[in-house]
Amino acid sequence: MEELLPPVISFHFGLPEAGLLRRLKAVGIKIWGCATTVAEARWLAERGVDAVIAQGAEAGGHRGIFLTDDPVRDASKQIGTLALVPQVADAVGDIPVIAAGGIADGRGVLAALVLGASAVQVGTAFLVTPEAATSAVHRAALKTATDDGTAFTNLLSGRPARGLINRVMAELGPISRDAPAFPTAGAALAPLKAKAEAESRSDFSSVWSGQAASLAVEEPAADVTRRLWAEAEALRQHFL
């Protein structure tokens, strides 16, 4: 990273040790960290992050949980974006807050800004864009996604992550104490995943998705970005 000099490095599951962070900051790289609770946000702020990503429970993919010895147990305690963002904003003072989770159109963008966020992070809405490396079975599953069609699971990686409910999650239960430790769980399912995907089925695949997947529109990523901001700006002018 010291050679590539990206303007920002964003960390999940906490932060590297302090010495590495000092090296990144010394060359002008901004540090962002993901928080799923107010306590995690404060922990990040105390270590000098330049922005806190407040990841609400609606978000697809891996939870950024890190201040717990048992993230599997604590997945059930995850806080929604609407409740998390303003509390994190109050807790970290002048540090910018980036809202993530369940944001897939201009309504969500404006709501996050009103709640105290400085920006938003959008994930699932970009998974159906032509630029995304989303697999064919993942894209197909997203096209039929519903608001109640996801769950937290540790079966596919060993850590809690929100994804579309598929066969392995339905038959084994989405959370299991028997799942291999992160990040090795996927290897156990790899042969089943390959066989199912060859038959265009996502039965054993990591079909990560947030709860707002049905709002995603198949269009180029640049158009998604422009549309979300245009929608938010139109709503701001109307309501505010």
PDB file of C-alpha atoms in Angstrom:
ATOM      1  CA  MET A   1       0.000   0.000   0.000  1.00  0.00           C
ATOM      2  CA  GLU A   2       2.917   2.365   0.629  1.00  0.00           C
ATOM      3  CA  GLU A   3       3.926   1.832  -3.002  1.00  0.00           C
ATOM      4  CA  LEU A   4       0.433   2.015  -4.528  1.00  0.00           C
ATOM      5  CA  LEU A   5      -0.669   4.977  -2.384  1.00  0.00           C
ATOM      6  CA  PRO A   6      -4.450   4.567  -2.559  1.00  0.00           C
ATOM      7  CA  PRO A   7      -6.219   7.646  -1.141  1.00  0.00           C
ATOM      8  CA  VAL A   8      -8.250   5.484   1.267  1.00  0.00           C
ATOM      9  CA  ILE A   9      -7.935   2.044   2.860  1.00  0.00           C
ATOM     10  CA  SER A  10     -11.079   0.661   4.475  1.00  0.00           C
ATOM     11  CA  PHE A  11     -10.823  -2.064   7.111  1.00  0.00           C
ATOM     12  CA  HIS A  12     -13.367  -4.691   8.196  1.00  0.00           C
ATOM     13  CA  PHE A  13     -13.202  -6.712  11.453  1.00  0.00           C
ATOM     14  CA  GLY A  14     -11.316  -3.994  13.307  1.00  0.00           C
ATOM     15  CA  LEU A  15      -7.904  -2.500  12.470  1.00  0.00           C
ATOM     16  CA  PRO A  16      -4.308  -3.678  12.020  1.00  0.00           C
ATOM     17  CA  GLU A  17      -1.816  -2.974  14.799  1.00  0.00           C
ATOM     18  CA  ALA A  18      -0.904   0.641  15.510  1.00  0.00           C
ATOM     19  CA  GLY A  19       2.504   0.548  13.828  1.00  0.00           C
ATOM     20  CA  LEU A  20       1.044  -0.413  10.475  1.00  0.00           C
ATOM     21  CA  LEU A  21      -1.586   2.316  10.735  1.00  0.00           C
ATOM     22  CA  ARG A  22       1.103   4.919  11.455  1.00  0.00           C
ATOM     23  CA  ARG A  23       2.983   3.852   8.317  1.00  0.00           C
ATOM     24  CA  LEU A  24      -0.149   4.260   6.191  1.00  0.00           C
ATOM     25  CA  LYS A  25      -0.970   7.657   7.666  1.00  0.00           C
ATOM     26  CA  ALA A  26       2.639   8.801   7.213  1.00  0.00           C
ATOM     27  CA  VAL A  27       2.254   8.527   3.421  1.00  0.00           C
ATOM     28  CA  GLY A  28      -1.085  10.338   3.413  1.00  0.00           C
ATOM     29  CA  ILE A  29      -3.483   7.389   3.213  1.00  0.00           C
ATOM     30  CA  LYS A  30      -6.859   7.913   4.896  1.00  0.00           C
ATOM     31  CA  ILE A  31      -8.069   5.121   7.195  1.00  0.00           C
ATOM     32  CA  TRP A  32     -11.730   4.092   7.333  1.00  0.00           C
ATOM     33  CA  GLY A  33     -13.084   1.458   9.709  1.00  0.00           C
ATOM     34  CA  CYS A  34     -16.367  -0.432   9.888  1.00  0.00           C
ATOM     35  CA  ALA A  35     -18.498  -0.388  13.058  1.00  0.00           C
ATOM     36  CA  THR A  36     -21.643  -2.362  13.781  1.00  0.00           C
ATOM     37  CA  THR A  37     -22.164  -0.864  17.250  1.00  0.00           C
ATOM     38  CA  VAL A  38     -21.533   2.429  19.012  1.00  0.00           C
ATOM     39  CA  ALA A  39     -18.819   0.744  21.095  1.00  0.00           C
ATOM     40  CA  GLU A  40     -16.991  -0.330  17.943  1.00  0.00           C
ATOM     41  CA  ALA A  41     -17.328   3.190  16.511  1.00  0.00           C
ATOM     42  CA  ARG A  42     -15.780   4.689  19.646  1.00  0.00           C
ATOM     43  CA  TRP A  43     -12.955   2.120  19.530  1.00  0.00           C
ATOM     44  CA  LEU A  44     -12.182   3.129  15.941  1.00  0.00           C
ATOM     45  CA  ALA A  45     -12.349   6.834  16.777  1.00  0.00           C
ATOM     46  CA  GLU A  46      -9.906   6.381  19.653  1.00  0.00           C
ATOM     47  CA  ARG A  47      -7.426   4.859  17.203  1.00  0.00           C
ATOM     48  CA  GLY A  48      -7.566   7.797  14.838  1.00  0.00           C
ATOM     49  CA  VAL A  49      -9.632   6.622  11.874  1.00  0.00           C
ATOM     50  CA  ASP A  50     -10.546   9.310   9.366  1.00  0.00           C
ATOM     51  CA  ALA A  51     -14.101   8.009   8.882  1.00  0.00           C
ATOM     52  CA  VAL A  52     -16.391   5.435  10.469  1.00  0.00           C
ATOM     53  CA  ILE A  53     -18.599   3.210   8.330  1.00  0.00           C
ATOM     54  CA  ALA A  54     -21.772   2.530  10.333  1.00  0.00           C
ATOM     55  CA  GLN A  55     -22.881  -0.856   9.018  1.00  0.00           C
ATOM     56  CA  GLY A  56     -26.534  -1.470   9.775  1.00  0.00           C
ATOM     57  CA  ALA A  57     -27.984  -4.948  10.087  1.00  0.00           C
ATOM     58  CA  GLU A  58     -29.685  -4.596   6.681  1.00  0.00           C
ATOM     59  CA  ALA A  59     -26.340  -4.709   4.882  1.00  0.00           C
ATOM     60  CA  GLY A  60     -25.381  -7.684   2.739  1.00  0.00           C
ATOM     61  CA  GLY A  61     -22.152  -9.598   3.146  1.00  0.00           C
ATOM     62  CA  HIS A  62     -19.990 -10.030   6.221  1.00  0.00           C
ATOM     63  CA  ARG A  63     -20.803  -8.240   9.418  1.00  0.00           C
ATOM     64  CA  GLY A  64     -17.931  -6.064  10.612  1.00  0.00           C
ATOM     65  CA  ILE A  65     -18.304  -7.335  14.203  1.00  0.00           C
ATOM     66  CA  PHE A  66     -14.998  -7.252  16.086  1.00  0.00           C
ATOM     67  CA  LEU A  67     -15.459  -6.255  19.745  1.00  0.00           C
ATOM     68  CA  THR A  68     -16.717  -9.637  20.849  1.00  0.00           C
ATOM     69  CA  ASP A  69     -15.305 -13.054  21.566  1.00  0.00           C
ATOM     70  CA  ASP A  70     -18.349 -14.669  19.963  1.00  0.00           C
ATOM     71  CA  PRO A  71     -19.532 -12.934  16.762  1.00  0.00           C
ATOM     72  CA  VAL A  72     -21.812 -15.876  15.968  1.00  0.00           C
ATOM     73  CA  ARG A  73     -23.792 -15.407  19.167  1.00  0.00           C
ATOM     74  CA  ASP A  74     -23.785 -11.634  18.865  1.00  0.00           C
ATOM     75  CA  ALA A  75     -25.052 -11.591  15.265  1.00  0.00           C
ATOM     76  CA  SER A  76     -28.582 -11.602  16.667  1.00  0.00           C
ATOM     77  CA  LYS A  77     -27.874  -8.279  18.428  1.00  0.00           C
ATOM     78  CA  GLN A  78     -27.046  -6.371  15.257  1.00  0.00           C
ATOM     79  CA  ILE A  79     -28.538  -2.874  14.975  1.00  0.00           C
ATOM     80  CA  GLY A  80     -30.431  -1.475  12.009  1.00  0.00           C
ATOM     81  CA  THR A  81     -29.095   1.459   9.996  1.00  0.00           C
ATOM     82  CA  LEU A  82     -31.875   3.815  11.111  1.00  0.00           C
ATOM     83  CA  ALA A  83     -30.942   3.366  14.786  1.00  0.00           C
ATOM     84  CA  LEU A  84     -27.188   2.959  14.360  1.00  0.00           C
ATOM     85  CA  VAL A  85     -26.226   5.977  12.245  1.00  0.00           C
ATOM     86  CA  PRO A  86     -27.413   8.794  14.540  1.00  0.00           C
ATOM     87  CA  GLN A  87     -25.980   7.111  17.627  1.00  0.00           C
ATOM     88  CA  VAL A  88     -22.614   6.618  15.942  1.00  0.00           C
ATOM     89  CA  ALA A  89     -22.651  10.211  14.676  1.00  0.00           C
ATOM     90  CA  ASP A  90     -23.239  11.458  18.217  1.00  0.00           C
ATOM     91  CA  ALA A  91     -20.529   9.186  19.613  1.00  0.00           C
ATOM     92  CA  VAL A  92     -17.651  10.061  17.272  1.00  0.00           C
ATOM     93  CA  GLY A  93     -18.039  13.837  17.121  1.00  0.00           C
ATOM     94  CA  ASP A  94     -16.413  15.463  14.091  1.00  0.00           C
ATOM     95  CA  ILE A  95     -15.302  12.203  12.472  1.00  0.00           C
ATOM     96  CA  PRO A  96     -17.347  11.661   9.275  1.00  0.00           C
ATOM     97  CA  VAL A  97     -19.832   8.793   9.386  1.00  0.00           C
ATOM     98  CA  ILE A  98     -20.597   6.743   6.290  1.00  0.00           C
ATOM     99  CA  ALA A  99     -23.943   4.941   6.430  1.00  0.00           C
ATOM    100  CA  ALA A 100     -24.181   1.403   5.039  1.00  0.00           C
ATOM    101  CA  GLY A 101     -26.984  -1.128   4.966  1.00  0.00           C
ATOM    102  CA  GLY A 102     -30.295  -1.155   3.111  1.00  0.00           C
ATOM    103  CA  ILE A 103     -29.472   1.889   0.971  1.00  0.00           C
ATOM    104  CA  ALA A 104     -30.345   1.294  -2.675  1.00  0.00           C
ATOM    105  CA  ASP A 105     -32.141   4.422  -3.876  1.00  0.00           C
ATOM    106  CA  GLY A 106     -32.309   8.162  -3.287  1.00  0.00           C
ATOM    107  CA  ARG A 107     -34.711   7.801  -0.391  1.00  0.00           C
ATOM    108  CA  GLY A 108     -32.154   5.820   1.550  1.00  0.00           C
ATOM    109  CA  VAL A 109     -29.377   8.257   0.652  1.00  0.00           C
ATOM    110  CA  LEU A 110     -31.299  11.286   1.903  1.00  0.00           C
ATOM    111  CA  ALA A 111     -32.465   9.479   5.041  1.00  0.00           C
ATOM    112  CA  ALA A 112     -28.875   8.602   5.937  1.00  0.00           C
ATOM    113  CA  LEU A 113     -27.725  12.192   5.470  1.00  0.00           C
ATOM    114  CA  VAL A 114     -30.580  13.489   7.631  1.00  0.00           C
ATOM    115  CA  LEU A 115     -29.617  10.972  10.334  1.00  0.00           C
ATOM    116  CA  GLY A 116     -26.122  12.428  10.534  1.00  0.00           C
ATOM    117  CA  ALA A 117     -24.107  10.578   7.902  1.00  0.00           C
ATOM    118  CA  SER A 118     -21.694  12.504   5.667  1.00  0.00           C
ATOM    119  CA  ALA A 119     -21.919   9.913   2.900  1.00  0.00           C
ATOM    120  CA  VAL A 120     -23.355   6.495   2.126  1.00  0.00           C
ATOM    121  CA  GLN A 121     -21.836   3.182   1.117  1.00  0.00           C
ATOM    122  CA  VAL A 122     -23.913   1.149  -1.320  1.00  0.00           C
ATOM    123  CA  GLY A 123     -23.272  -2.511  -2.011  1.00  0.00           C
ATOM    124  CA  THR A 124     -26.114  -4.734  -3.207  1.00  0.00           C
ATOM    125  CA  ALA A 125     -27.441  -2.145  -5.661  1.00  0.00           C
ATOM    126  CA  PHE A 126     -24.172  -2.460  -7.600  1.00  0.00           C
ATOM    127  CA  LEU A 127     -24.154  -6.277  -7.742  1.00  0.00           C
ATOM    128  CA  VAL A 128     -26.451  -6.297 -10.787  1.00  0.00           C
ATOM    129  CA  THR A 129     -24.455  -3.728 -12.752  1.00  0.00           C
ATOM    130  CA  PRO A 130     -22.569  -4.965 -15.837  1.00  0.00           C
ATOM    131  CA  GLU A 131     -19.248  -3.972 -14.244  1.00  0.00           C
ATOM    132  CA  ALA A 132     -19.745  -6.210 -11.205  1.00  0.00           C
ATOM    133  CA  ALA A 133     -18.017  -9.599 -11.089  1.00  0.00           C
ATOM    134  CA  THR A 134     -21.214 -11.169  -9.723  1.00  0.00           C
ATOM    135  CA  SER A 135     -21.642 -14.780 -10.846  1.00  0.00           C
ATOM    136  CA  ALA A 136     -24.529 -15.802 -13.089  1.00  0.00           C
ATOM    137  CA  VAL A 137     -26.278 -17.744 -10.321  1.00  0.00           C
ATOM    138  CA  HIS A 138     -25.861 -14.833  -7.917  1.00  0.00           C
ATOM    139  CA  ARG A 139     -27.360 -12.386 -10.434  1.00  0.00           C
ATOM    140  CA  ALA A 140     -30.269 -14.713 -11.068  1.00  0.00           C
ATOM    141  CA  ALA A 141     -30.971 -15.046  -7.352  1.00  0.00           C
ATOM    142  CA  LEU A 142     -30.868 -11.272  -6.859  1.00  0.00           C
ATOM    143  CA  LYS A 143     -33.516 -10.784  -9.543  1.00  0.00           C
ATOM    144  CA  THR A 144     -36.054 -12.640  -7.399  1.00  0.00           C
ATOM    145  CA  ALA A 145     -34.900 -11.308  -4.017  1.00  0.00           C
ATOM    146  CA  THR A 146     -37.513 -10.219  -1.481  1.00  0.00           C
ATOM    147  CA  ASP A 147     -37.305  -8.084   1.639  1.00  0.00           C
ATOM    148  CA  ASP A 148     -37.579 -11.153   3.888  1.00  0.00           C
ATOM    149  CA  GLY A 149     -35.452 -13.460   1.750  1.00  0.00           C
ATOM    150  CA  THR A 150     -32.108 -12.999   3.516  1.00  0.00           C
ATOM    151  CA  ALA A 151     -30.571 -14.121   6.794  1.00  0.00           C
ATOM    152  CA  PHE A 152     -27.301 -14.002   8.696  1.00  0.00           C
ATOM    153  CA  THR A 153     -25.285 -17.164   8.146  1.00  0.00           C
ATOM    154  CA  ASN A 154     -21.878 -18.476   9.160  1.00  0.00           C
ATOM    155  CA  LEU A 155     -22.134 -21.680   7.125  1.00  0.00           C
ATOM    156  CA  LEU A 156     -20.436 -20.281   4.043  1.00  0.00           C
ATOM    157  CA  SER A 157     -17.386 -18.584   5.561  1.00  0.00           C
ATOM    158  CA  GLY A 158     -17.311 -19.184   9.316  1.00  0.00           C
ATOM    159  CA  ARG A 159     -18.379 -15.632  10.242  1.00  0.00           C
ATOM    160  CA  PRO A 160     -21.861 -14.084  10.189  1.00  0.00           C
ATOM    161  CA  ALA A 161     -22.794 -12.578   6.828  1.00  0.00           C
ATOM    162  CA  ARG A 162     -26.141 -11.624   5.319  1.00  0.00           C
ATOM    163  CA  GLY A 163     -27.081 -13.528   2.193  1.00  0.00           C
ATOM    164  CA  LEU A 164     -30.051 -14.816   0.257  1.00  0.00           C
ATOM    165  CA  ILE A 165     -31.508 -17.905   1.881  1.00  0.00           C
ATOM    166  CA  ASN A 166     -30.529 -20.968  -0.150  1.00  0.00           C
ATOM    167  CA  ARG A 167     -30.688 -24.721   0.300  1.00  0.00           C
ATOM    168  CA  VAL A 168     -27.780 -25.133   2.723  1.00  0.00           C
ATOM    169  CA  MET A 169     -29.067 -22.311   4.947  1.00  0.00           C
ATOM    170  CA  ALA A 170     -32.624 -23.651   4.903  1.00  0.00           C
ATOM    171  CA  GLU A 171     -31.710 -27.280   5.612  1.00  0.00           C
ATOM    172  CA  LEU A 172     -28.976 -26.766   8.235  1.00  0.00           C
ATOM    173  CA  GLY A 173     -30.246 -23.542   9.756  1.00  0.00           C
ATOM    174  CA  PRO A 174     -28.354 -20.369   8.838  1.00  0.00           C
ATOM    175  CA  ILE A 175     -26.207 -20.278  12.003  1.00  0.00           C
ATOM    176  CA  SER A 176     -24.365 -23.361  13.226  1.00  0.00           C
ATOM    177  CA  ARG A 177     -21.799 -23.949  15.958  1.00  0.00           C
ATOM    178  CA  ASP A 178     -20.431 -26.764  13.799  1.00  0.00           C
ATOM    179  CA  ALA A 179     -19.368 -24.502  10.932  1.00  0.00           C
ATOM    180  CA  PRO A 180     -15.583 -24.485  10.366  1.00  0.00           C
ATOM    181  CA  ALA A 181     -13.728 -21.395  11.551  1.00  0.00           C
ATOM    182  CA  PHE A 182     -13.369 -18.329   9.330  1.00  0.00           C
ATOM    183  CA  PRO A 183     -12.236 -18.304   6.557  1.00  0.00           C
ATOM    184  CA  THR A 184     -12.117 -22.062   5.996  1.00  0.00           C
ATOM    185  CA  ALA A 185     -15.832 -22.915   5.964  1.00  0.00           C
ATOM    186  CA  GLY A 186     -16.173 -22.306   2.238  1.00  0.00           C
ATOM    187  CA  ALA A 187     -13.678 -25.044   1.402  1.00  0.00           C
ATOM    188  CA  ALA A 188     -15.931 -27.690   2.940  1.00  0.00           C
ATOM    189  CA  LEU A 189     -18.776 -26.728   0.613  1.00  0.00           C
ATOM    190  CA  ALA A 190     -16.664 -26.121  -2.494  1.00  0.00           C
ATOM    191  CA  PRO A 191     -17.437 -29.440  -4.293  1.00  0.00           C
ATOM    192  CA  LEU A 192     -21.181 -29.052  -3.676  1.00  0.00           C
ATOM    193  CA  LYS A 193     -21.041 -25.409  -4.762  1.00  0.00           C
ATOM    194  CA  ALA A 194     -19.265 -26.276  -8.018  1.00  0.00           C
ATOM    195  CA  LYS A 195     -21.744 -29.043  -8.853  1.00  0.00           C
ATOM    196  CA  ALA A 196     -24.788 -26.883  -8.099  1.00  0.00           C
ATOM    197  CA  GLU A 197     -23.490 -23.843  -9.985  1.00  0.00           C
ATOM    198  CA  ALA A 198     -22.781 -26.032 -13.023  1.00  0.00           C
ATOM    199  CA  GLU A 199     -26.524 -26.704 -12.969  1.00  0.00           C
ATOM    200  CA  SER A 200     -27.289 -22.967 -12.509  1.00  0.00           C
ATOM    201  CA  ARG A 201     -28.284 -23.388  -8.855  1.00  0.00           C
ATOM    202  CA  SER A 202     -27.053 -21.328  -5.888  1.00  0.00           C
ATOM    203  CA  ASP A 203     -27.833 -24.035  -3.290  1.00  0.00           C
ATOM    204  CA  PHE A 204     -24.341 -23.919  -1.733  1.00  0.00           C
ATOM    205  CA  SER A 205     -23.070 -20.533  -2.937  1.00  0.00           C
ATOM    206  CA  SER A 206     -22.348 -17.315  -1.077  1.00  0.00           C
ATOM    207  CA  VAL A 207     -25.194 -15.254  -2.498  1.00  0.00           C
ATOM    208  CA  TRP A 208     -24.556 -12.171  -0.390  1.00  0.00           C
ATOM    209  CA  SER A 209     -27.333  -9.601  -0.424  1.00  0.00           C
ATOM    210  CA  GLY A 210     -28.739  -6.805   1.671  1.00  0.00           C
ATOM    211  CA  GLN A 211     -32.407  -6.463   2.526  1.00  0.00           C
ATOM    212  CA  ALA A 212     -33.074  -3.860  -0.182  1.00  0.00           C
ATOM    213  CA  ALA A 213     -32.017  -6.027  -3.126  1.00  0.00           C
ATOM    214  CA  SER A 214     -35.390  -5.688  -4.859  1.00  0.00           C
ATOM    215  CA  LEU A 215     -34.657  -1.962  -5.316  1.00  0.00           C
ATOM    216  CA  ALA A 216     -31.569  -2.666  -7.428  1.00  0.00           C
ATOM    217  CA  VAL A 217     -31.754  -1.645 -11.099  1.00  0.00           C
ATOM    218  CA  GLU A 218     -29.745  -3.320 -13.869  1.00  0.00           C
ATOM    219  CA  GLU A 219     -27.827  -0.385 -15.326  1.00  0.00           C
ATOM    220  CA  PRO A 220     -24.188   0.739 -15.538  1.00  0.00           C
ATOM    221  CA  ALA A 221     -22.531   1.564 -12.231  1.00  0.00           C
ATOM    222  CA  ALA A 222     -22.031   5.212 -13.173  1.00  0.00           C
ATOM    223  CA  ASP A 223     -25.744   5.517 -13.884  1.00  0.00           C
ATOM    224  CA  VAL A 224     -26.593   3.964 -10.512  1.00  0.00           C
ATOM    225  CA  THR A 225     -24.386   6.509  -8.773  1.00  0.00           C
ATOM    226  CA  ARG A 226     -25.825   9.480 -10.659  1.00  0.00           C
ATOM    227  CA  ARG A 227     -29.416   8.279 -10.212  1.00  0.00           C
ATOM    228  CA  LEU A 228     -29.100   7.773  -6.453  1.00  0.00           C
ATOM    229  CA  TRP A 229     -27.715  11.269  -5.990  1.00  0.00           C
ATOM    230  CA  ALA A 230     -30.267  12.855  -8.347  1.00  0.00           C
ATOM    231  CA  GLU A 231     -33.116  11.136  -6.507  1.00  0.00           C
ATOM    232  CA  ALA A 232     -31.758  12.227  -3.132  1.00  0.00           C
ATOM    233  CA  GLU A 233     -31.282  15.818  -4.301  1.00  0.00           C
ATOM    234  CA  ALA A 234     -34.817  15.977  -5.734  1.00  0.00           C
ATOM    235  CA  LEU A 235     -36.224  14.694  -2.438  1.00  0.00           C
ATOM    236  CA  ARG A 236     -34.101  17.139  -0.453  1.00  0.00           C
ATOM    237  CA  GLN A 237     -35.438  20.072  -2.437  1.00  0.00           C
ATOM    238  CA  HIS A 238     -39.007  18.817  -2.027  1.00  0.00           C
ATOM    239  CA  PHE A 239     -38.944  18.075   1.688  1.00  0.00           C
ATOM    240  CA  LEU A 240     -36.151  20.213   3.091  1.00  0.00           C
TER     241      LEU A 240
END
